[in-house]
Tab-separated table of C-alpha atoms in Angstrom:
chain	number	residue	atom	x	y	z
A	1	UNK	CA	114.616	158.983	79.701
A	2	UNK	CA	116.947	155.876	79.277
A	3	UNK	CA	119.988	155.939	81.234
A	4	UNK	CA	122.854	154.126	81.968
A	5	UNK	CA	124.377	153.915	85.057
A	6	UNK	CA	125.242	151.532	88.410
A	7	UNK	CA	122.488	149.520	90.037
A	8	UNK	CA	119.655	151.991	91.827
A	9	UNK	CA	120.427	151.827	95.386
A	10	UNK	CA	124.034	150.903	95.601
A	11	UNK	CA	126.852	153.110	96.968
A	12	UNK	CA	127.899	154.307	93.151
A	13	UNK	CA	124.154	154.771	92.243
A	14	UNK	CA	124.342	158.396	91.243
A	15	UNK	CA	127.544	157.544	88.962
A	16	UNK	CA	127.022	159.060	85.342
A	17	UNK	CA	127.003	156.987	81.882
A	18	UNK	CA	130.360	157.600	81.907
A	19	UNK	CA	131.449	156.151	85.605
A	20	UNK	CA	132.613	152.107	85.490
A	21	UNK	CA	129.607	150.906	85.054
A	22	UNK	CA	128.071	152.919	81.883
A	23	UNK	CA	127.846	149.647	79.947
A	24	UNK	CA	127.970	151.642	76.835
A	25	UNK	CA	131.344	151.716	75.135
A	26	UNK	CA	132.427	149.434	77.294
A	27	UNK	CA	129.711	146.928	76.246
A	28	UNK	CA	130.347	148.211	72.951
A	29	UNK	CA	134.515	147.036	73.498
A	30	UNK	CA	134.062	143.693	75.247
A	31	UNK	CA	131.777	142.765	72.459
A	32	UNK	CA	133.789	143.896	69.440
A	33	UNK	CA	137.153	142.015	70.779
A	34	UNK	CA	135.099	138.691	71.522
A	35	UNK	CA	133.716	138.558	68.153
A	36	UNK	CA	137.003	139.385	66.264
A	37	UNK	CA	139.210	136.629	68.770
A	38	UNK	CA	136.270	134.157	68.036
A	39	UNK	CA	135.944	134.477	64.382
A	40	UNK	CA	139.610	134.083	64.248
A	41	UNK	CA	139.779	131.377	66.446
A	42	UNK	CA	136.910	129.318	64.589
A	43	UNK	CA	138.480	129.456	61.033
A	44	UNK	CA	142.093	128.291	62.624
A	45	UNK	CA	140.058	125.429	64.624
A	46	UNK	CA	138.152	124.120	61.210
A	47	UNK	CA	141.271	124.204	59.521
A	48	UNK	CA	142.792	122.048	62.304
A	49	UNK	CA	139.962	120.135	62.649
A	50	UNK	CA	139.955	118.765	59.185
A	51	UNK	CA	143.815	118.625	58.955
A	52	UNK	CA	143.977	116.177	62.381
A	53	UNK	CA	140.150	114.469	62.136
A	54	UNK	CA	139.607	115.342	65.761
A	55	UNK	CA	135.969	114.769	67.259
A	56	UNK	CA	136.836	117.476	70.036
A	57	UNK	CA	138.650	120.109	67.546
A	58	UNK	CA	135.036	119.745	65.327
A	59	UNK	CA	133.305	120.289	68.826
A	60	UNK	CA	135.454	123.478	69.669
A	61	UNK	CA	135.172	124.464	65.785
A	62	UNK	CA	131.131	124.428	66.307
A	63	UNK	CA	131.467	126.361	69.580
A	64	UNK	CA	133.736	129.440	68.127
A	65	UNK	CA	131.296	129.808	65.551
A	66	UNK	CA	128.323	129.415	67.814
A	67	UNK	CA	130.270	132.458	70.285
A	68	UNK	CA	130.909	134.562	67.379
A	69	UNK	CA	127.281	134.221	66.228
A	70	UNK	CA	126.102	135.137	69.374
A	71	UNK	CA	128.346	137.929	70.381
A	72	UNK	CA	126.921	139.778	67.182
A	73	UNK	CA	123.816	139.046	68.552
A	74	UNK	CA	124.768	140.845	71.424
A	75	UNK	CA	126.460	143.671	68.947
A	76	UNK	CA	122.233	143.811	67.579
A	77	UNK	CA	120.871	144.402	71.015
A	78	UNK	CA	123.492	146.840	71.680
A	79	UNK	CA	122.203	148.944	69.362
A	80	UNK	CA	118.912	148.053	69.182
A	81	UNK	CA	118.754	148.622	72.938
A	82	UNK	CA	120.216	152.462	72.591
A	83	UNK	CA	117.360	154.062	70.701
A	84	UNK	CA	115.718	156.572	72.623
A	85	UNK	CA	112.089	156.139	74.394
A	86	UNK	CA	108.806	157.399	72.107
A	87	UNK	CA	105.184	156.886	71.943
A	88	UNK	CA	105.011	152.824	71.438
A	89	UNK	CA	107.692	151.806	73.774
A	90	UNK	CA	107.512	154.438	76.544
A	91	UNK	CA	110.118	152.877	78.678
A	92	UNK	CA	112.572	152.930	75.944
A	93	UNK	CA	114.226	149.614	74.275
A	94	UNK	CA	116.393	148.400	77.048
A	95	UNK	CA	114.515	145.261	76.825
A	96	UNK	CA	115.508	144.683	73.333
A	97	UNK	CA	119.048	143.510	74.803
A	98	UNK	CA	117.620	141.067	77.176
A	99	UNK	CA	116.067	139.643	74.483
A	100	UNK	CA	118.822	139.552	72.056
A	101	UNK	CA	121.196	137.677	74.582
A	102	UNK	CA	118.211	134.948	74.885
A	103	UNK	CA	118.719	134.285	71.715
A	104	UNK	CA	122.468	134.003	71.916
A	105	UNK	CA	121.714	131.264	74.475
A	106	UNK	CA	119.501	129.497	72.288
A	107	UNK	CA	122.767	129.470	69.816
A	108	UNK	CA	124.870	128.564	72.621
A	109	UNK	CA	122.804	125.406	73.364
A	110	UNK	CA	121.895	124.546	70.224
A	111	UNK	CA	124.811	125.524	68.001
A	112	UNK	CA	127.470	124.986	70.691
A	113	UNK	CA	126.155	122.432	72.778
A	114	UNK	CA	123.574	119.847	70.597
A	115	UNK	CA	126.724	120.003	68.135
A	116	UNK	CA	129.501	119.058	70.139
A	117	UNK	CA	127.391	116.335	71.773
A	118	UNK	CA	126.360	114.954	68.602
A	119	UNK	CA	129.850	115.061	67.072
A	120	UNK	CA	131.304	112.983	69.948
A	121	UNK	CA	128.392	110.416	69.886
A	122	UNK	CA	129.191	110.275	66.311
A	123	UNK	CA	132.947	109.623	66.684
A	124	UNK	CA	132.225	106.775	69.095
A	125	UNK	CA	130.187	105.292	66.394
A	126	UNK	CA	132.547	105.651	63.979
A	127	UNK	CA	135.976	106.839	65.467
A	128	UNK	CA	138.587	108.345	62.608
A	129	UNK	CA	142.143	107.974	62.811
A	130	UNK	CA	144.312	111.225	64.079
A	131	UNK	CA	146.250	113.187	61.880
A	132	UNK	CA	148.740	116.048	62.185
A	133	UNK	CA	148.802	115.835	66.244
A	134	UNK	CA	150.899	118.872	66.612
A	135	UNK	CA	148.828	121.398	64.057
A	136	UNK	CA	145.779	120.447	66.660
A	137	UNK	CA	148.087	121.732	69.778
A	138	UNK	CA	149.291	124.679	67.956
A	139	UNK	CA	145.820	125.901	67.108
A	140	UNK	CA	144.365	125.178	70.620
A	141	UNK	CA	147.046	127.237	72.509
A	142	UNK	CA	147.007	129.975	70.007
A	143	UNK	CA	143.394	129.702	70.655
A	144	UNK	CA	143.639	129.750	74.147
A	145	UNK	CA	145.679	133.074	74.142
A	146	UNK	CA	142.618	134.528	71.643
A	147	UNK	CA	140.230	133.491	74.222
A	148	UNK	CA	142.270	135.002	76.998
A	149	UNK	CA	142.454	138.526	75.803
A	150	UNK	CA	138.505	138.570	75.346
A	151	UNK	CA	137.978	135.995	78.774
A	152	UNK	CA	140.540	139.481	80.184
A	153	UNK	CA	138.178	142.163	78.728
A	154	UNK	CA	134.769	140.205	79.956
A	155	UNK	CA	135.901	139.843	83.225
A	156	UNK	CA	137.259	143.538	84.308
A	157	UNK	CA	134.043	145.021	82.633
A	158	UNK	CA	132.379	142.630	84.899
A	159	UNK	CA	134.256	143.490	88.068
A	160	UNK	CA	133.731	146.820	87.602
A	161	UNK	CA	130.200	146.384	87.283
A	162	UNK	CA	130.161	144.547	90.768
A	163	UNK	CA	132.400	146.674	92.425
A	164	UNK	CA	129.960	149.308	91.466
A	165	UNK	CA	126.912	147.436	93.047
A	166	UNK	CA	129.099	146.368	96.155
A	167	UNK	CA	128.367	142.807	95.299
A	168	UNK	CA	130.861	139.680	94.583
A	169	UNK	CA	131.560	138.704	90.892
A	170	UNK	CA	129.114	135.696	91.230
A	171	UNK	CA	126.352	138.006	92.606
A	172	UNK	CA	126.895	140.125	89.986
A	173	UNK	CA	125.959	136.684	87.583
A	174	UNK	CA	123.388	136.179	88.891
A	175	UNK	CA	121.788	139.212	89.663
A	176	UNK	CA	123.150	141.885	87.325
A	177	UNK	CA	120.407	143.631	84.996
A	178	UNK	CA	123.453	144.022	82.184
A	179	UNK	CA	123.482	140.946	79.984
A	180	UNK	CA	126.482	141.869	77.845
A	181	UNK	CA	129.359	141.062	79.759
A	182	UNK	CA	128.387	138.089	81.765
A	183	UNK	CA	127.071	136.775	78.295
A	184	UNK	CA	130.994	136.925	77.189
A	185	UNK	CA	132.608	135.994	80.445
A	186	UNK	CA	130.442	132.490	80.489
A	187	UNK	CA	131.036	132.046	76.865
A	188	UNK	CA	135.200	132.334	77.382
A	189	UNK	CA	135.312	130.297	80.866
A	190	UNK	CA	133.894	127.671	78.867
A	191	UNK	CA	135.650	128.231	75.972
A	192	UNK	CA	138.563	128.299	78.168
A	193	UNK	CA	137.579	124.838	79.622
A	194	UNK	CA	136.857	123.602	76.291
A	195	UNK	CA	139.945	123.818	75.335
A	196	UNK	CA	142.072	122.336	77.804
A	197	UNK	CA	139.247	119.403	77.405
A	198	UNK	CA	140.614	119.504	73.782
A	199	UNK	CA	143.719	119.097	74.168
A	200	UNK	CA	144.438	116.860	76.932
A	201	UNK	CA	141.787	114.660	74.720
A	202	UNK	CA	144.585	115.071	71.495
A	203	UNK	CA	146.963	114.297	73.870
A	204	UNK	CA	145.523	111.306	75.190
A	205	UNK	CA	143.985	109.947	71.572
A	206	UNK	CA	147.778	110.704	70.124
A	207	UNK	CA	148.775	108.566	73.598
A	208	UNK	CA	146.874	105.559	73.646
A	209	UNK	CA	145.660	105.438	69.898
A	210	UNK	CA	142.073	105.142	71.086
A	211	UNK	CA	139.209	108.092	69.404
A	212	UNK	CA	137.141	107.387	73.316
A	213	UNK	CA	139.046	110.371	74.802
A	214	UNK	CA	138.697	112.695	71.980
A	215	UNK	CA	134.261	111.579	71.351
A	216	UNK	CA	134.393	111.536	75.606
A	217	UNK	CA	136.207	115.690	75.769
A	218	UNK	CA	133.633	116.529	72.383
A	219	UNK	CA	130.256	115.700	75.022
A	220	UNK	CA	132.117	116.929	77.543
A	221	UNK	CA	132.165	120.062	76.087
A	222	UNK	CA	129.083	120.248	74.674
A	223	UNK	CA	127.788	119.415	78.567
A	224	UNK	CA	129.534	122.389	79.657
A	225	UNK	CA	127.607	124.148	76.763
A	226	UNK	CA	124.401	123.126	77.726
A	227	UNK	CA	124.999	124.408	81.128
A	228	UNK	CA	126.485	127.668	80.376
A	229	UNK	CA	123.221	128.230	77.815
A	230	UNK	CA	120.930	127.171	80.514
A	231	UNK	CA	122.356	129.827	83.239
A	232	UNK	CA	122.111	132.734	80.973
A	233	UNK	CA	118.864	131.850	78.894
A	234	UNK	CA	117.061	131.714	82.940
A	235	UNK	CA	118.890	134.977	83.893
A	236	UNK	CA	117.408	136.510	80.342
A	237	UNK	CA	114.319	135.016	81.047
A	238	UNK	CA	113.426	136.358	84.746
A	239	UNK	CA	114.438	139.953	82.806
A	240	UNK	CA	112.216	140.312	80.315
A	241	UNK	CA	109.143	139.110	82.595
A	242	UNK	CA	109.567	142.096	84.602
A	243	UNK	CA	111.965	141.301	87.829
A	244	UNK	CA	111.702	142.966	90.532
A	245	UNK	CA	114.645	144.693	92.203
A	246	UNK	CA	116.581	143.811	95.128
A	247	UNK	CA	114.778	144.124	98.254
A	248	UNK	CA	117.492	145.950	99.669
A	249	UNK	CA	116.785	148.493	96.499
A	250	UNK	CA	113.014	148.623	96.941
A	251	UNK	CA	113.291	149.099	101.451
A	252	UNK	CA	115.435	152.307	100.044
A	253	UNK	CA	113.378	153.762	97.791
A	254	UNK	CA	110.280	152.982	100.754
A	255	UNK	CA	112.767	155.063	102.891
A	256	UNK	CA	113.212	157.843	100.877
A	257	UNK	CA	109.422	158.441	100.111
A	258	UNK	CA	108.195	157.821	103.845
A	259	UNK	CA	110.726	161.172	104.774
A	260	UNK	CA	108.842	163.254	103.204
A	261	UNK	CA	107.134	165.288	105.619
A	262	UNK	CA	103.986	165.229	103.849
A	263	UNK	CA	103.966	161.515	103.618
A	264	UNK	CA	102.277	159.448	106.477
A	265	UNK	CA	102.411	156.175	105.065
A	266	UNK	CA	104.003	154.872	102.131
A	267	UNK	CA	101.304	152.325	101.277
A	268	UNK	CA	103.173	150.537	98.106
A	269	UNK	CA	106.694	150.847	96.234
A	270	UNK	CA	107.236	148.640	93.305
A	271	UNK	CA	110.077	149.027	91.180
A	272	UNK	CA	110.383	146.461	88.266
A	273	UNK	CA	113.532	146.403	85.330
A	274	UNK	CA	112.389	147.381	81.859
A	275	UNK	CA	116.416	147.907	80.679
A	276	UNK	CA	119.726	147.324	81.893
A	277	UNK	CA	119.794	149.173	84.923
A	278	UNK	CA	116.395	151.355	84.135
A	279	UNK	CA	113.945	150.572	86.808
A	280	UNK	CA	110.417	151.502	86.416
A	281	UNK	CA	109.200	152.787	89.934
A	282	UNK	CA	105.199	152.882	91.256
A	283	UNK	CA	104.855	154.158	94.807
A	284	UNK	CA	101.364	154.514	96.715
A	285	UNK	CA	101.564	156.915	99.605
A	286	UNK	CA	99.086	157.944	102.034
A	287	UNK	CA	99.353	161.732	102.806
A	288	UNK	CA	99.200	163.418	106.534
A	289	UNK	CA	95.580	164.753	107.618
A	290	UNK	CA	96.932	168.235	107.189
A	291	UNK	CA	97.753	167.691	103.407
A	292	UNK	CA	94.851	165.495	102.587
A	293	UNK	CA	92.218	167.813	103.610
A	294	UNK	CA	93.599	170.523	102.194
A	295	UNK	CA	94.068	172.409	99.101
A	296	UNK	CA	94.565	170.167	96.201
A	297	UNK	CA	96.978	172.294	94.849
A	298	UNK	CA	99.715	171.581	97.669
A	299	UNK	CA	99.177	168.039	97.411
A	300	UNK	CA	99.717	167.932	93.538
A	301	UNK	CA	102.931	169.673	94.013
A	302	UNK	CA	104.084	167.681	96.785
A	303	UNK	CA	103.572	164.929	94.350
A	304	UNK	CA	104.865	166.312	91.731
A	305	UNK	CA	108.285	167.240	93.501
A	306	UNK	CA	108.883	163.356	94.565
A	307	UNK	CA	108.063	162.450	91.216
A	308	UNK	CA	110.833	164.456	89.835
A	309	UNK	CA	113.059	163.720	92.490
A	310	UNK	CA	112.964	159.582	92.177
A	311	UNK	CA	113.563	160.546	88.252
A	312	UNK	CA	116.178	162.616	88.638
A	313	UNK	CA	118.064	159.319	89.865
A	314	UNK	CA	120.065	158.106	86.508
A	315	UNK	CA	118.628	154.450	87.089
A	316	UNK	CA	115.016	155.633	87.108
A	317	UNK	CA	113.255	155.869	83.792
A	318	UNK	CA	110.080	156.738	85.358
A	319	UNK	CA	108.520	157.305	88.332
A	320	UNK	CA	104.296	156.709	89.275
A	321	UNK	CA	103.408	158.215	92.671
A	322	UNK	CA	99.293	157.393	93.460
A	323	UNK	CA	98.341	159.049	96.650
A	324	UNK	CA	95.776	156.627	98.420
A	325	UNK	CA	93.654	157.022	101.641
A	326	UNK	CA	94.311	156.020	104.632
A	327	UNK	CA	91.300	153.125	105.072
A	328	UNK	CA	92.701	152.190	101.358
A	329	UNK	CA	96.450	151.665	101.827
A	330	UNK	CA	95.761	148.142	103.723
């Protein structure tokens, strides 16, 4: 029962896997165009890089790589991620994505960010003469139209996404159970940052004649890396150990159980992630006298009707209703 649709709760919640937020082949786009723009972009960077002996042209060289690396990490959990629920991983393998993109921002910090730290460190040590000034510029604003088509791609995927949750792009950052697209949106605003660090360092080095600006722009990037790997690698993190959803989510589904006429009291509602946008939801309810002293058979159908109902919703992958007493609920 995996499914993928809008955050439970919100305005589009009912939307189908095909509505703006499906994720799939629009996960499945976003991710294809940032690997092919960053693959291309890091073989044109190296090739710069050794042509001009820029510290902050081997910094962006590291990063491209590092993206490209960990957008097909992201291509793994994609498809990983899509294989339907069975016996050993009842929920499905939704989590498998979470997990994927954790490990694209490992790469991100340790590829991207370590790298382009220790390259500037090392070109204050021992600064190398620039070369070819105008093969560096060339390559960092073809670059920076690369990075702009997939930056383009990341971010409406992303703004649909919030739009479809009613929440503001950052919200959506922070709080969206979809890894893919904020993974490539924070990887191309700093790649876009990156390089304009680049090349006002080239143009500064080419300037003055002094390697500080270009080792100073290499840790600056690989600051920004750090930063960007740290944000997503928490945001995979509080994922995969089970988040909870929005209150507002949870006081919703509590609203929707304690309607039911044959519910008194709903004692409990839990509703934890176990995929991008599958919730997992456990309610405890405490039935009216009428119902809970009489035949069982009314009160397993009751049950069984809200069980199908709150899994009929395309953001549930399954639904646990416990009926409780009353001297029990507190």
């Amino acid at each position: 029962m995996s499914h993928e649709a809008p955050e439970p709760g919100e305005p589009q919640a009912t939307e189908t896997a095909g509505g703006a937020d499906s994720g799939g082949g629009e996960n499945l786009r976003t991710v294809v165009v940032a690997v092919a723009a960053n693959l291309a972009i890091a073989v044109a960077k190296a090739v710069a890089a050794m042509v001009t002996g820029s510290a902050s042209l081997w910094a962006e060289t590291a990063h491209s790589f590092a993206d490209t690396g960990n957008e097909v990490l992201l291509f793994v959990g994609l498809r990983r991620s899509d294989r339907p629920a069975d016996r050993r991983h009842p929920f499905g393998y939704g989590q498998e994505r979470w997990f994927w993109a954790f490990l694209a921002a490992m790469g991100i910090f340790v590829v991207g960010g370590v790298l382009a730290i220790q390259e500037g460190i090392r070109s204050l040590l021992d600064p190398e003469p620039l070369e070819s000034v105008w093969v560096g510029v060339g390559v960092l604003l073809v670059s920076a139209v690369l990075e702009g088509v997939s930056w383009r791609q990341a971010h409406k995927q992303l703004k649909a996404e919030a739009a479809a949750s009613d929440r503001t792009l950052t919200a959506q950052l922070r709080r969206g159970s979809d890894p893919t697209a904020a993974t490539v949106f924070l990887e191309d605003s700093a790649a876009l940052v990156g390089l304009a660090l680049a090349l006002a360092a080239l143009g500064l080095h080419a300037w003055t004649g002094s390697a500080l600006w270009d080792a100073a722009s290499s840790i600056m990037i690989g600051l920004l890396l750090v930063a960007v790997a740290w944000q997503l690698a928490r945001r995979n993190k509080a994922l995969l150990i089970d988040e909870s959803a929005p209150d507002k989510v949870v006081e919703q589904l509590r609203e929707r159980v304690t309607s039911r006429p044959w519910v008194a009291e709903t004692a409990e509602v839990t509703a934890v992630f176990v995929g991008p946008r599958q919730l997992f939801v456990s309610v405890r309810v405490v039935p009216v006298p009428t119902v809970a002293i009489g035949a069982a058979d009314r009160l397993l159908a009751e049950v069984a009707r809200l069980t199908a109902a709150l899994e009929a919703e395309p953001t549930i992958t399954r639904a646990d209703v416990v009926v409780v007493a009353a001297d029990s609920a507190a």
